[in-house]
Every structure is written in structure tokens, then in C-alpha cells.
Short mmCIF file of C-alpha atoms in Angstrom, two decimals:
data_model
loop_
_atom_site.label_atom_id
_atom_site.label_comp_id
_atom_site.label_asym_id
_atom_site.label_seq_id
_atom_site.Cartn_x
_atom_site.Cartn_y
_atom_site.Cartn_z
CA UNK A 1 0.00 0.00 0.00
CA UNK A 2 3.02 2.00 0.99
CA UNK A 3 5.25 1.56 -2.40
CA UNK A 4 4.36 4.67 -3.86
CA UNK A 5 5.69 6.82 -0.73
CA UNK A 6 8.92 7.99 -0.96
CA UNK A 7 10.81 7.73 1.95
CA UNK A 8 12.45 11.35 2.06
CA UNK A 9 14.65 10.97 5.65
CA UNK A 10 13.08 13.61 7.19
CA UNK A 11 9.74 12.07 8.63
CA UNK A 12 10.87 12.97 12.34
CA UNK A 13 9.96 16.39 11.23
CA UNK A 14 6.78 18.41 10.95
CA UNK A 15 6.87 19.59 7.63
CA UNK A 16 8.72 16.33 6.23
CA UNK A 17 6.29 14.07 5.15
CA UNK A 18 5.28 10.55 6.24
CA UNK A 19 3.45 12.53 9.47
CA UNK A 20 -0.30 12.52 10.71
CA UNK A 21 -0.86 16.30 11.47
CA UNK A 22 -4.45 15.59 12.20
CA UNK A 23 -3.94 11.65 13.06
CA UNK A 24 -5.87 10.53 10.06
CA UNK A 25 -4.28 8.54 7.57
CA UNK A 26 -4.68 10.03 3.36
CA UNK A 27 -7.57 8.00 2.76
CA UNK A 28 -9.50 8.79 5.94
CA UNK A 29 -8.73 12.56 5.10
CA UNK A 30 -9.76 12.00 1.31
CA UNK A 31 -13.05 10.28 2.31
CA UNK A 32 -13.84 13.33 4.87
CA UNK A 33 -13.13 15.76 2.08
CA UNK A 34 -15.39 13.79 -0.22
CA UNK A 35 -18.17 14.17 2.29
CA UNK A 36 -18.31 17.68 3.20
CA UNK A 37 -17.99 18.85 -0.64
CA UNK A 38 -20.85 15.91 -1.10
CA UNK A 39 -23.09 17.41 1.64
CA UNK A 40 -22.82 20.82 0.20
CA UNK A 41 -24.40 19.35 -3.08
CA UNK A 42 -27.22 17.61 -1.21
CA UNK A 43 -27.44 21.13 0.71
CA UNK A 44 -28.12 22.81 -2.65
CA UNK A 45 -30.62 20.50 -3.36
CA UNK A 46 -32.45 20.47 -0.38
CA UNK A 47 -31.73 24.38 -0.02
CA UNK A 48 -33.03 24.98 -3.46
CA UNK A 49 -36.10 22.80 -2.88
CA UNK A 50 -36.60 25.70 0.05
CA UNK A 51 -36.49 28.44 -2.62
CA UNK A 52 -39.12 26.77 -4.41
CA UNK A 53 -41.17 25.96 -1.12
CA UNK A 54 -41.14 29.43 -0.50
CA UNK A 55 -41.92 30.81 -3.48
CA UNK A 56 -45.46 28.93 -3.22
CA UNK A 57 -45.43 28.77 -0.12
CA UNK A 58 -49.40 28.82 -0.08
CA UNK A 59 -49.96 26.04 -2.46
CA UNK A 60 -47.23 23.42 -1.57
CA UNK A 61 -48.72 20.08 -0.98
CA UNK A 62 -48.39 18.85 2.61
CA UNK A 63 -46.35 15.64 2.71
CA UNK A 64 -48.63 13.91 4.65
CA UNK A 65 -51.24 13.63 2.32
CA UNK A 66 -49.09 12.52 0.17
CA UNK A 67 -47.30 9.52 1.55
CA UNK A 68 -50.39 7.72 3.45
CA UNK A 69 -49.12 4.17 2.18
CA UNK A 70 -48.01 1.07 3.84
CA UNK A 71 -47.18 -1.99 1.95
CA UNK A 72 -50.02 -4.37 1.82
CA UNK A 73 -52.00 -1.85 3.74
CA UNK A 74 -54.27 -0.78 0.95
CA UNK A 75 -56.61 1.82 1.67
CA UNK A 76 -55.58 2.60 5.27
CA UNK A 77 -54.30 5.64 5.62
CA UNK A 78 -51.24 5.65 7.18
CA UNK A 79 -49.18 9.15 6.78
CA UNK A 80 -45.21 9.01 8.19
CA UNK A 81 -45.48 5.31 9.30
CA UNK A 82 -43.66 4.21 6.42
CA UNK A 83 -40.67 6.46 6.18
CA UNK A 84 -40.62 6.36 9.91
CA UNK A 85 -39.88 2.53 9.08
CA UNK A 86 -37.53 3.87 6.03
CA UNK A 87 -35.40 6.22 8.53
CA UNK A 88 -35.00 3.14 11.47
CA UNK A 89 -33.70 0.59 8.50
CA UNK A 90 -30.99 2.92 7.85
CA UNK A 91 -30.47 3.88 11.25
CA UNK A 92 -29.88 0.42 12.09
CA UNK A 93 -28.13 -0.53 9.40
CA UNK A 94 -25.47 2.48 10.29
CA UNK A 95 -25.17 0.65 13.65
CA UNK A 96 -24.32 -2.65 12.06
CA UNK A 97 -21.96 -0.68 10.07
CA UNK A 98 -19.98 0.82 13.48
CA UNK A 99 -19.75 -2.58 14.49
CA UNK A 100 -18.43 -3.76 11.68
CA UNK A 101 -15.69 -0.78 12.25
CA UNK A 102 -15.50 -1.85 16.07
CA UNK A 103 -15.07 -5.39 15.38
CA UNK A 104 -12.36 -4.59 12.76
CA UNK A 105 -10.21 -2.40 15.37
CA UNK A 106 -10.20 -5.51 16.90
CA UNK A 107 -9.21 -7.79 14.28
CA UNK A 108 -11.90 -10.25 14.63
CA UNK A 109 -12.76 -11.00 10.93
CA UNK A 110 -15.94 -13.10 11.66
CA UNK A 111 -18.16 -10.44 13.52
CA UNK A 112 -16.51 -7.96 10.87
CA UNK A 113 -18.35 -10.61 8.05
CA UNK A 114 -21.61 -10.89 10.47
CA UNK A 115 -22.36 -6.77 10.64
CA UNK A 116 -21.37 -6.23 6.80
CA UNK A 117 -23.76 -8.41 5.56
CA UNK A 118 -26.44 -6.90 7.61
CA UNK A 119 -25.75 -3.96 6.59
CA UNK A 120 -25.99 -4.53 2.93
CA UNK A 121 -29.32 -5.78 3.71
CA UNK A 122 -30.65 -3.08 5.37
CA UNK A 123 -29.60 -1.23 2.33
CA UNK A 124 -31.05 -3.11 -0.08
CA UNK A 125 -34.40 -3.14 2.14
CA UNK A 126 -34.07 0.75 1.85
CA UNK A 127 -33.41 0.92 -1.88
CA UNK A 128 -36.24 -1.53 -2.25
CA UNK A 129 -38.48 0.62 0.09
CA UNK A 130 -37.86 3.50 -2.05
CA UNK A 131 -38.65 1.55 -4.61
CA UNK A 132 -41.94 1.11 -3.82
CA UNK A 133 -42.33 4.47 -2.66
CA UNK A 134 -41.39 5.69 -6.29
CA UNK A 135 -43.82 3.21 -7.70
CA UNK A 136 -46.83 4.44 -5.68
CA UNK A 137 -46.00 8.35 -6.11
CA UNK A 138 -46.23 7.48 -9.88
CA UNK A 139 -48.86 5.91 -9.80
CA UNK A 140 -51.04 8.36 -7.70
CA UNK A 141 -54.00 7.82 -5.56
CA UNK A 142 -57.46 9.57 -6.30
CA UNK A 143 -56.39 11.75 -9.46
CA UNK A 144 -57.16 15.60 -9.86
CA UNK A 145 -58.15 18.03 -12.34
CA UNK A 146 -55.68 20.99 -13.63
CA UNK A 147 -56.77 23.83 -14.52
CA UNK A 148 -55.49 25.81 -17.71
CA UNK A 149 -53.29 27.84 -15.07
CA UNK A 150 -52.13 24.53 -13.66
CA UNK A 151 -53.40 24.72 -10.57
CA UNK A 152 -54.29 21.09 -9.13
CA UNK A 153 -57.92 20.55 -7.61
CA UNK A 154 -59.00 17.95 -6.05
CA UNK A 155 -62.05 15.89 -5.09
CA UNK A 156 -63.67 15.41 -1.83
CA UNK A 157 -67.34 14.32 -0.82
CA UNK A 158 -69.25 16.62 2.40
CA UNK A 159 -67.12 15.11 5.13
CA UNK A 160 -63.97 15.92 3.37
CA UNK A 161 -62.72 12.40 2.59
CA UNK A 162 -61.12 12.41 -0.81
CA UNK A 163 -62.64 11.10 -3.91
CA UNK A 164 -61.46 9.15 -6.67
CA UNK A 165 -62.12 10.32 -10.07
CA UNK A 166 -63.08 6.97 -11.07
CA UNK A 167 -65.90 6.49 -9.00
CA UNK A 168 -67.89 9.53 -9.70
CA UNK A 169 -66.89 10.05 -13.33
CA UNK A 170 -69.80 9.13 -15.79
CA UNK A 171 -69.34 6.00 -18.10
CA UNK A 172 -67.98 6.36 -21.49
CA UNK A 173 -70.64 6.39 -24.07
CA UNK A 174 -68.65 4.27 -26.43
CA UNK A 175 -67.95 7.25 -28.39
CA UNK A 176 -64.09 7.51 -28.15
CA UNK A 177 -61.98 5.70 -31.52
CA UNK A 178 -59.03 4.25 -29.59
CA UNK A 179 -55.66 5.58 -31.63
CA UNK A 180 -54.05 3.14 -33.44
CA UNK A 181 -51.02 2.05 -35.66
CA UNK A 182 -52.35 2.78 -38.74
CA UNK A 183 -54.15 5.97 -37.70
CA UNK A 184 -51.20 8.20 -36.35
CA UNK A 185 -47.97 9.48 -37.85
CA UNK A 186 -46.89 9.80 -34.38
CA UNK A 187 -48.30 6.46 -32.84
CA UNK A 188 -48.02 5.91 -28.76
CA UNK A 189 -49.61 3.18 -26.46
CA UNK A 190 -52.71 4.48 -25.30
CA UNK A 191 -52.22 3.31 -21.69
CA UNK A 192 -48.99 5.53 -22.02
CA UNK A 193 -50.52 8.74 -22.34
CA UNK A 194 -54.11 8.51 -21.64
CA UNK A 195 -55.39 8.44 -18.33
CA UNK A 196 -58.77 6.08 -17.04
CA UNK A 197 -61.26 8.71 -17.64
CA UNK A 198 -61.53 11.77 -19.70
CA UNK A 199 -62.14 15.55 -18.44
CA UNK A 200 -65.44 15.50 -19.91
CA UNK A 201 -66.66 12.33 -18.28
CA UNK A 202 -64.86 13.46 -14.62
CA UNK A 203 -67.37 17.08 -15.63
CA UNK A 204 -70.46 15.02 -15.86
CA UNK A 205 -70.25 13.31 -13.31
CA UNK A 206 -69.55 15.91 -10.89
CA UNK A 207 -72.38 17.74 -12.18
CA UNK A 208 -74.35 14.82 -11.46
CA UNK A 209 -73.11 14.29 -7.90
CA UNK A 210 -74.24 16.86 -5.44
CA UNK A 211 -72.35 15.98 -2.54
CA UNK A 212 -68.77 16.21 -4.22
CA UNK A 213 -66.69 19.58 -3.74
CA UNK A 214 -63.34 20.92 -4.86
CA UNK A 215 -60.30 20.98 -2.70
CA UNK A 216 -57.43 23.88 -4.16
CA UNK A 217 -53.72 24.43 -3.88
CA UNK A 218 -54.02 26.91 -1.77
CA UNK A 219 -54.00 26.79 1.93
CA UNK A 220 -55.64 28.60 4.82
CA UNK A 221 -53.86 30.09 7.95
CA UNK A 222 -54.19 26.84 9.28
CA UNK A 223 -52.23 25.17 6.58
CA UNK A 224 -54.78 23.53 5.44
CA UNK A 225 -56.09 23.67 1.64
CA UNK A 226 -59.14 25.54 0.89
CA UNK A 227 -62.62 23.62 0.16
CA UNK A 228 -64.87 25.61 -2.58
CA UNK A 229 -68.69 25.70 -1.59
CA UNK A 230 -70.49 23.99 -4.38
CA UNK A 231 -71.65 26.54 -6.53
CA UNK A 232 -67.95 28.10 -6.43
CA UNK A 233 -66.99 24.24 -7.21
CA UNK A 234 -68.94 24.39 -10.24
CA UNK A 235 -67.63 27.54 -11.55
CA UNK A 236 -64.13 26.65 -11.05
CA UNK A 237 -63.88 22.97 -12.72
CA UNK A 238 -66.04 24.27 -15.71
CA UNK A 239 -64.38 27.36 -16.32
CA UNK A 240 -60.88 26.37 -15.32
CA UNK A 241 -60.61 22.64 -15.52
CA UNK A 242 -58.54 21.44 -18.81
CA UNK A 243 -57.71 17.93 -17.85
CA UNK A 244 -57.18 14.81 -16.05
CA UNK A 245 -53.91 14.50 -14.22
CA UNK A 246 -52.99 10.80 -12.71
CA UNK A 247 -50.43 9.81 -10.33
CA UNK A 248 -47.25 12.26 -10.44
CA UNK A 249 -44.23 12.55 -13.45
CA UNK A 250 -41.96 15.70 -13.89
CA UNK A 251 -44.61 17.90 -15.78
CA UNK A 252 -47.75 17.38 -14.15
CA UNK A 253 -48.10 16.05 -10.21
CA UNK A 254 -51.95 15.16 -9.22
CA UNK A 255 -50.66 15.48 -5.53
CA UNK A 256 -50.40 19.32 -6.04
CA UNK A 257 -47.44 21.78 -7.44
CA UNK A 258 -45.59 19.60 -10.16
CA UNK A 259 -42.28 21.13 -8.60
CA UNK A 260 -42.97 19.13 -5.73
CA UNK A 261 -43.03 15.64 -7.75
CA UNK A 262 -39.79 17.27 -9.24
CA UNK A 263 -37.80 17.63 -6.45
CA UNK A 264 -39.09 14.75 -4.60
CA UNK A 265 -37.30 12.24 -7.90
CA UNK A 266 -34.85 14.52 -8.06
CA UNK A 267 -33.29 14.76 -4.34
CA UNK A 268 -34.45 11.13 -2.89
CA UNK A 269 -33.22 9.65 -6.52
CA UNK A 270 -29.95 11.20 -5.66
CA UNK A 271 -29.71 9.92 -2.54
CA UNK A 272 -31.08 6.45 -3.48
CA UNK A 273 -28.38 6.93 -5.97
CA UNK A 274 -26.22 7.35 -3.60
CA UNK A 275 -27.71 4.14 -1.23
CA UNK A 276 -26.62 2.25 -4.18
CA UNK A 277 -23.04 3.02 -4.84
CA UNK A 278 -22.78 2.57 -0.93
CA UNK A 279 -24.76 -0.71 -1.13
CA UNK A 280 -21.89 -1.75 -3.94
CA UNK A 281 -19.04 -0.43 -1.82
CA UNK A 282 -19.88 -2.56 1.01
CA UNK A 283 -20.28 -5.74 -1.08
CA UNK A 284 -17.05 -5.42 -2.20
CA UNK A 285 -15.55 -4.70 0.65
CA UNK A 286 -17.72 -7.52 2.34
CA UNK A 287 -15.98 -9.84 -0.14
CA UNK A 288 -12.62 -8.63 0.74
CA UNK A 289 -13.24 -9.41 3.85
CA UNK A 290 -14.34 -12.80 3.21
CA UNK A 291 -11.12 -13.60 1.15
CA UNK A 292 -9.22 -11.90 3.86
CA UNK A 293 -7.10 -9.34 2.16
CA UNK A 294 -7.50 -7.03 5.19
CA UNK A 295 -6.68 -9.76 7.93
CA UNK A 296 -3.24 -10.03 5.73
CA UNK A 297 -3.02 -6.41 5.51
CA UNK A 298 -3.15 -5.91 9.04
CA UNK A 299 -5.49 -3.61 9.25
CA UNK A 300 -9.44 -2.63 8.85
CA UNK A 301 -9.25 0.77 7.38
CA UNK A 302 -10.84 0.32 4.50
CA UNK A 303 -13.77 -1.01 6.60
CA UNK A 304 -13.60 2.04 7.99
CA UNK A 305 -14.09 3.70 5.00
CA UNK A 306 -16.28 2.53 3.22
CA UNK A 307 -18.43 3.23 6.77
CA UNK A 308 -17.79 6.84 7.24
CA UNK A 309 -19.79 7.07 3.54
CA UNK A 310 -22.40 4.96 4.87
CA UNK A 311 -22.95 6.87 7.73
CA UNK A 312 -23.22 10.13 5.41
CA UNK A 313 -25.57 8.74 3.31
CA UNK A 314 -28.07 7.93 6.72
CA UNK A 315 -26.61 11.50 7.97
CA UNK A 316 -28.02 12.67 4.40
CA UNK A 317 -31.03 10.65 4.89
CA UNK A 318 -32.16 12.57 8.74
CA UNK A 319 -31.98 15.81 6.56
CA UNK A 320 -34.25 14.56 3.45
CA UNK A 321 -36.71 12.87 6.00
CA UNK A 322 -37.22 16.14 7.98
CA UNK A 323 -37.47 18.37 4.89
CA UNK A 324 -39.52 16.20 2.95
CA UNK A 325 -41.51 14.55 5.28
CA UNK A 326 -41.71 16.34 8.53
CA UNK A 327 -41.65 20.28 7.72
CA UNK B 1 -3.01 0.58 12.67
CA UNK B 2 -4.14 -2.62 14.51
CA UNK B 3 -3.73 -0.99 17.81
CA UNK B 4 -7.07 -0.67 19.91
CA UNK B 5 -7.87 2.81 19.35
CA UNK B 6 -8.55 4.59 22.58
CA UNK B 7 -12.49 5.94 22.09
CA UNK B 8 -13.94 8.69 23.99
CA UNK B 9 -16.70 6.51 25.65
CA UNK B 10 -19.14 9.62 27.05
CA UNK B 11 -21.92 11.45 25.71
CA UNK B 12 -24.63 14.27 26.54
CA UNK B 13 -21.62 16.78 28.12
CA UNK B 14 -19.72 13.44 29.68
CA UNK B 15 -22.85 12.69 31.93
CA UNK B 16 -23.45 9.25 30.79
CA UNK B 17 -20.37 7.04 30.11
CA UNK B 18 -20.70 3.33 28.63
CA UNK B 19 -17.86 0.73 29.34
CA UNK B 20 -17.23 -0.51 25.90
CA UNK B 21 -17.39 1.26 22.52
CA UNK B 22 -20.10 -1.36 21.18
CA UNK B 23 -22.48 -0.28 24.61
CA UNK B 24 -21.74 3.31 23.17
CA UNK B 25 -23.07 2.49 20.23
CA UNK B 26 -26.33 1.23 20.86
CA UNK B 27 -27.06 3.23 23.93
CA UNK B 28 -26.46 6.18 20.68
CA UNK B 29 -29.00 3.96 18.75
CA UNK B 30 -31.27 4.54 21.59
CA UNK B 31 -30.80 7.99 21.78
CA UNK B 32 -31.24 8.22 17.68
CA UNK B 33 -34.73 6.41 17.92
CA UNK B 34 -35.90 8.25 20.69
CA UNK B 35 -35.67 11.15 18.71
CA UNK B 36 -37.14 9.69 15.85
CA UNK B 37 -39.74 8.20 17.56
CA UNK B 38 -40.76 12.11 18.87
CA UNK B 39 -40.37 13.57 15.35
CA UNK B 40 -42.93 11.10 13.30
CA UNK B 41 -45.28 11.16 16.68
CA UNK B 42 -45.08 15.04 16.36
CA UNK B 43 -45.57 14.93 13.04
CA UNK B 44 -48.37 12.91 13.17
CA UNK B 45 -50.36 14.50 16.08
CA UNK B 46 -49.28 17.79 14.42
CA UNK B 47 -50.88 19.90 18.11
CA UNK B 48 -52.29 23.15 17.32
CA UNK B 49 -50.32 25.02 19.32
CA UNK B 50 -46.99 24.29 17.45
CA UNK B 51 -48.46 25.03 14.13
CA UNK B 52 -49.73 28.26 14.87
CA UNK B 53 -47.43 29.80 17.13
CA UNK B 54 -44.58 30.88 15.01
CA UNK B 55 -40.93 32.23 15.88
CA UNK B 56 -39.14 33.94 13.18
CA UNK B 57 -41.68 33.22 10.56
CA UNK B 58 -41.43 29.45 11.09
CA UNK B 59 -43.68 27.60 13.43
CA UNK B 60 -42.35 25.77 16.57
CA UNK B 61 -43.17 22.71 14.77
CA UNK B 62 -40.80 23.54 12.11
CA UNK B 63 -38.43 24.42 14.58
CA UNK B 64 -38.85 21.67 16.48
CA UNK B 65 -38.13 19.15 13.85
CA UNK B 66 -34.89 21.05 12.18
CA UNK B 67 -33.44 21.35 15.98
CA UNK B 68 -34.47 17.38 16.58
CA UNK B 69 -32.58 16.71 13.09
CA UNK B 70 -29.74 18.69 14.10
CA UNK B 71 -29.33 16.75 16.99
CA UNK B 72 -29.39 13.57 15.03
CA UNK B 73 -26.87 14.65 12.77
CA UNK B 74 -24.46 15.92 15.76
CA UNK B 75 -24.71 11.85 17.46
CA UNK B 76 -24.45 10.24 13.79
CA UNK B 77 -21.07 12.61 12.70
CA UNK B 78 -19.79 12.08 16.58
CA UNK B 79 -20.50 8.76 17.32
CA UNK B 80 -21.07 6.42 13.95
CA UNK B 81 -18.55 8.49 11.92
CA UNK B 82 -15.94 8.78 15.08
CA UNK B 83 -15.74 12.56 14.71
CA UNK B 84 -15.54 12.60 18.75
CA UNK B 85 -11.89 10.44 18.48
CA UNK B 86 -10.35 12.69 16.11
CA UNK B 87 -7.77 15.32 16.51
CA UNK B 88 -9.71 19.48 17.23
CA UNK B 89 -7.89 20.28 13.44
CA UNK B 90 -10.50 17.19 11.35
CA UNK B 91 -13.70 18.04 13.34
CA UNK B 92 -13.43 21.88 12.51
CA UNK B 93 -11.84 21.80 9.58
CA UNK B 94 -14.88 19.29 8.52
CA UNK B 95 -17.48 21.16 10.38
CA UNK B 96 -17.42 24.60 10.60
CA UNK B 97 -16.29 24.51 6.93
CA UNK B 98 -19.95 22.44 5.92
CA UNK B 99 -22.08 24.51 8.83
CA UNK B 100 -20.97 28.00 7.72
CA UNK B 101 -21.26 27.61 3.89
CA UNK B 102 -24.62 25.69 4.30
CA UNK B 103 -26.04 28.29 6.85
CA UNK B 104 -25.08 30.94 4.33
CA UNK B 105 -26.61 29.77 1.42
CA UNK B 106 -29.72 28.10 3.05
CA UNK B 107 -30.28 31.82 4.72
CA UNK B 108 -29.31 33.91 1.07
CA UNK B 109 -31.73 31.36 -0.95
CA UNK B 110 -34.99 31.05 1.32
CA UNK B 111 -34.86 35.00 1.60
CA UNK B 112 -35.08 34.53 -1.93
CA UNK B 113 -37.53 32.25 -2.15
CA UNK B 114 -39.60 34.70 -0.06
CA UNK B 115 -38.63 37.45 -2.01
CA UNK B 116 -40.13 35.85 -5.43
CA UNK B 117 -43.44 34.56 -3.35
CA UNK B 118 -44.14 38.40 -2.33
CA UNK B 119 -44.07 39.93 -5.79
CA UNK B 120 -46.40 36.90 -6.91
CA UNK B 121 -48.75 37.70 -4.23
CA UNK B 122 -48.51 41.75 -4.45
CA UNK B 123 -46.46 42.66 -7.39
CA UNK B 124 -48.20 44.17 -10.58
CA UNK B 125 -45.93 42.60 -12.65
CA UNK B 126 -46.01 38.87 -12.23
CA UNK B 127 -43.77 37.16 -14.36
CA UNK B 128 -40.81 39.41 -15.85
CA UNK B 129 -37.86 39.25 -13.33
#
């Protein structure tokens, strides 16, 4: 590891090279520089998802609204309980990690092998839980209407329970040619563009159904969005409405403000991104371990590491939950 | 460098002290989940009180929850990533570095942010700037 260092005879000194000023060998020092230039990216990020908070700052969705799911737990609403679950993998899985460290100070290659591997799997839980997160963002929930000013609004009956534009929209009459090959120049899966139910039939139906109001953007002093009377319902989603928005993609978001669908696949994509590489970093270094290049080499560091850029990606992580989730 | 590194073995100001590094580190799990556990219970109760009452144009919710996260951050960098056993010249040199440029440009952009949402809201002119 040593053979590229040149030995210059003057390593008793301060300035002579082959010293520890700050008691941290290079790569320790490298992999601390690499973290605090990394954490000023993800504080752009987060600090310019701030900006754009503030700049609507009256028509941001709230989060938990948003994130109400729980594997296998369909239809409950469950707001937080998941990434609560989310931030304790990764939590834990940073303690497996420091005793993976501990146990390498130590030399004692088995527990190093034990903690690694459960850390890599409380990784992989996490990328798979974001996963599925992803999945049911993009998806969406209950639909919405925008309006030509792309405002979002939203359904809800008289006790204020959302609605789903499915089940209130009117049938289709049949009247709709479905695109095909041979019709189009430009030709696209309808499934990929279209979503269940036109603006026309979600119209009708409301019209039909007296007891459904609209929900806006905008929120109260309370923080809570704003529920049109019906008659003001009306108005709005005939004059404004322009069409049916479904689940949440990087131009239209039926969960409120599209920057908000932006930013959430932009900074937690990063950061999965980021899971990932660290994921991959530890199986490697798991393997080393295994083959025992570091019990000939004497020494854990690279254990080490490879676990001070675990740890920032679950210090990373506390900062993303809050600003996402919590604030 | 297989030498059992001497770690400091206290936290919270030196008032509790495990005997072994690996007790350190879960009683820090512990602490970590506590806090945790008060954040998504906060954030799920959401009281009245914190939303409404604000300091500094944030609520005490909001505060609440970016000083909880803080503290997370502090026992993660001290404890998982061993900031506490190295040498005064790493910790600031890593720290205060990350704190003060982050600080600055969280406090320079948000005013910004603010800045746009007013002339939005009051301006005449709504989309030329």
C-alpha cells in the first residue's frame, strides 16, 4: 500500500512528510473531504427545494397527504409510518456498520463478516423501500383536475374524505376511436398517455353528484387547503378545468405543485443513488473481507471507509426525512 | 493501525459514560430512535399550538423538527462516523467549513424564495424578473 511513498529521511519532522498532522491517515482525510464537498451538493438540493417551497409557499402540498401508504396496507391511511420505518432501517443498518468498524479495530474477521452483511441488507431493504415508494408516487392515488393555469384541484365528498375520479366520473358512451397504428404518424400506447377517464366524463359526473366539492392548492392560515362551496366548485372545474392529471411525473403532479413531484425524484433519486453506490461499496468490501485481504493487511481501514460514507448517506437521509416529510 | 484505538466513551456533556465502545453504540441507537420516535409522533399529532405559534416566521413545529434533526446529525457525525476520536484540526476543519457555507446559502436562498413569493402575491408585474 506504501510503495508509492517515498521515503524522504526527514519524517521525524513536521513539515517532512510521512506525518499525521491531524492523526488521520490520506484516505481517511480523502473520504472526509469527499463528504463535506458531497453534503454541500445535497445542501443545494435540499436548499433549493426551500427556494421553491417558499416561493409557493401557499400552495405546496403537505407531505402527509401525500405519503399515506403502507405496503399491503391498501386503503388505510397511514401518513409518516412508512418512512418512519424507512429512517429506522438505515439507522440500524449504520449501527451494524460501526460494528463492523468496532469489530475490525479488533481484528476479529468473523463479527466484521456478520455486521457487513447486515448492513448490505438493510440497504437493499431501503433501496427496495424507495422503490416502492417511487412506484406508488407514480402511480397516484385519487387523481385531480388541472386547470389551464395549472393549478391542481381535487375531489372530496361533504365530510372531506377524498374522492377518486373513477368512481364519480360518468361511463364512457362508447364514443371515443381508440388511436391506433395505422391511424397516427406519431403512434403511442394508449395506456402511455391517456389516463382512465376523460375531463369531460370526470365534468359530468360531478355535475351529477351533489355531494362532491373541490379541494385547491391553496391553503388557509391553518395550513390547510381551501374547500370551494359547491356553486364556487362548479364555476371553477367548468371554467378552469382542462384535464385529467394521474399519479405524479416531472410535468404534471396530481398530488399538487408539479415542482414538488420534481424535487421529490430529483433529491431522494440522488440519494437512493447514492444508497446504491454505498450498497456496492460494502459488497465489495464484504468480499474482501471474506477472502481476507484485510486480515493479511493488518489492518481494517478500509472497513472504515467505506463506513464513514455509509454513515453520510443515513446523515443525508435525517436531513431529506425532515425536509420532505416532517416540515 | 491494529492498535485498539482509545475511544472517547461519554456522551450528553460526559454525563453518561458506557464501558465498551459497542455499549456506546447502541445506547447512541437509543438515543437516535428516541428522537425519531418524537419527530414522526409530532408529526403525526401535528398539536395546534406548534403550528400556529410561530418564531421567526417558522412555526415551533418547524423548529422543532430542524433542531431534533440537528441533533441527530451531531450523534451520527460524533459517534457512527468517530468525529468525537479525532484530533480538534479534522472536526473543525470538517465542520465549521460544511455549517458556515450551508447556513449561508440556506439563509441567502430562502430570503429569496420569499422574495419571489411576495411579488407573486402583491407585485403588478407577475412574471418578468
Amino acid at each position: 500500500m506504501e510503495a508509492t511513498v517515498v521515503k524522504t529521511g526527514t519524517e521525524g519532522k513536521t513539515w517532512g512528510g510521512g506525518n499525521e498532522p491531524l492523526k488521520a491517515s490520506y484516505g481517511k482525510m480523502m473520504m472526509w473531504f469527499f463528504i463535506v464537498s458531497d453534503s454541500l451538493t445535497f445542501a443545494g438540493f435540499l436548499s433549493s427545494y426551500g427556494m421553491s417551497r417558499f416561493k409557493f409557499i401557499d400552495a405546496w402540498p403537505i407531505a402527509d397527504e401525500v405519503f399515506t401508504h403502507f405496503p399491503f396496507l391498501h386503503g388505510v391511511e397511514a401518513p409518516m409510518y412508512y418512512v418512519a420505518f424507512m429512517t429506522f432501517i438505515l439507522i440500524f443498518s449504520s449501527v451494524t456498520m460501526v460494528l463492523a468498524v468496532d469489530a475490525g479495530h479488533k481484528m476479529q474477521q468473523k463479527k466484521v463478516i456478520f455486521y457487513l452483511f447486515l448492513t448490505i441488507i438493510g440497504g437493499l431493504i431501503f433501496l427496495g423501500s424507495q422503490a416502492w415508494e417511487w412506484n406508488t408516487f407514480i402511480k397516484g392515488d385519487y387523481g385531480a383536475v388541472e386547470t389551464h393555469g395549472g393549478q391542481i384541484i381535487q375531489f372530496l365528498d361533504k365530510d372531506g374524505d377524498r374522492v377518486a375520479l373513477a368512481d364519480f366520473a360518468a361511463v364512457d358512451n362508447g364514443a371515443r376511436v381508440e388511436q391506433t397504428k395505422q391511424l397516427g404518424v406519431w403512434y403511442q400506447q394508449e395506456s402511455e398517455y391517456l389516463p382512465t377517464v376523460s375531463f369531460e366524463q370526470v365534468k359530468e359526473g360531478f355535475l351529477a353528484n351533489d355531494n362532491l366539492l373541490i379541494r385547491l392548492p391553496y391553503k388557509d392560515e391553518h395550513g390547510k387547503h381551501i374547500v370551494l362551496g359547491r356553486e364556487e366548485s362548479i364555476t371553477k372545474l367548468v371554467n378552469d378545468g382542462n384535464l385529467v392529471v394521474e399519479g405524479a411525473n416531472l410535468r404534471h403532479n396530481e398530488y399538487g405543485h408539479p415542482l414538488f413531484a420534481d424535487f421529490f425524484f430529483f433529491i431522494t433519486g440522488f440519494h437512493g443513488f447514492h444508497v446504491s453506490i454505498g450498497v456496492l461499496l460494502n459488497i465489495i468490501v464484504f468480499f474482501n473481507v471474506i477472502i481476507g485481504t484485510y486480515e493479511r493487511r493488518g489492518h481494517y481501514e478500509m472497513v472504515e471507509k467505506v463506513g464513514l460514507y455509509w454513515h453520510f448517506v443515513d446523515l443525508v437521509w435525517v436531513f431529506v426525512f425532515t425536509f420532505f416529510y416532517l416540515v | 493501525m491494529a492498535h485498539e484505538q482509545a475511544h472517547k466513551l461519554a456522551i450528553f456533556r460526559g454525563n453518561l459514560k458506557f464501558k465498551s465502545n459497542v455499549s456506546k453504540i447502541w445506547g447512541v441507537f437509543v438515543v437516535l430512535s428516541i428522537i425519531t420516535i418524537i419527530e414522526v409522533a409530532l408529526g403525526i399529532l401535528r398539536p395546534d399550538f406548534l403550528v400556529t405559534h410561530k418564531f421567526l416566521s417558522l412555526n415551533l413545529l418547524n423548529w422543532i423538527f430542524i433542531l431534533l434533526t440537528i441533533c441527530k446529525a451531531y450523534y451520527i457525525t460524533w459517534d457512527f462516523m468517530h468525529m468525537r476520536d479525532e484530533t480538534v484540526g479534522l472536526r473543525r476543519a470538517a465542520v465549521w467549513t460544511g455549517v458556515f457555507l450551508i447556513a449561508y446559502m440556506v439563509l441567502l436562498i430562502l430570503i429569496e424564495g420569499d422574495y419571489i413569493y411576495e411579488v407573486y402575491k402583491n407585485g403588478f408585474i407577475k412574471f418578468n424578473f
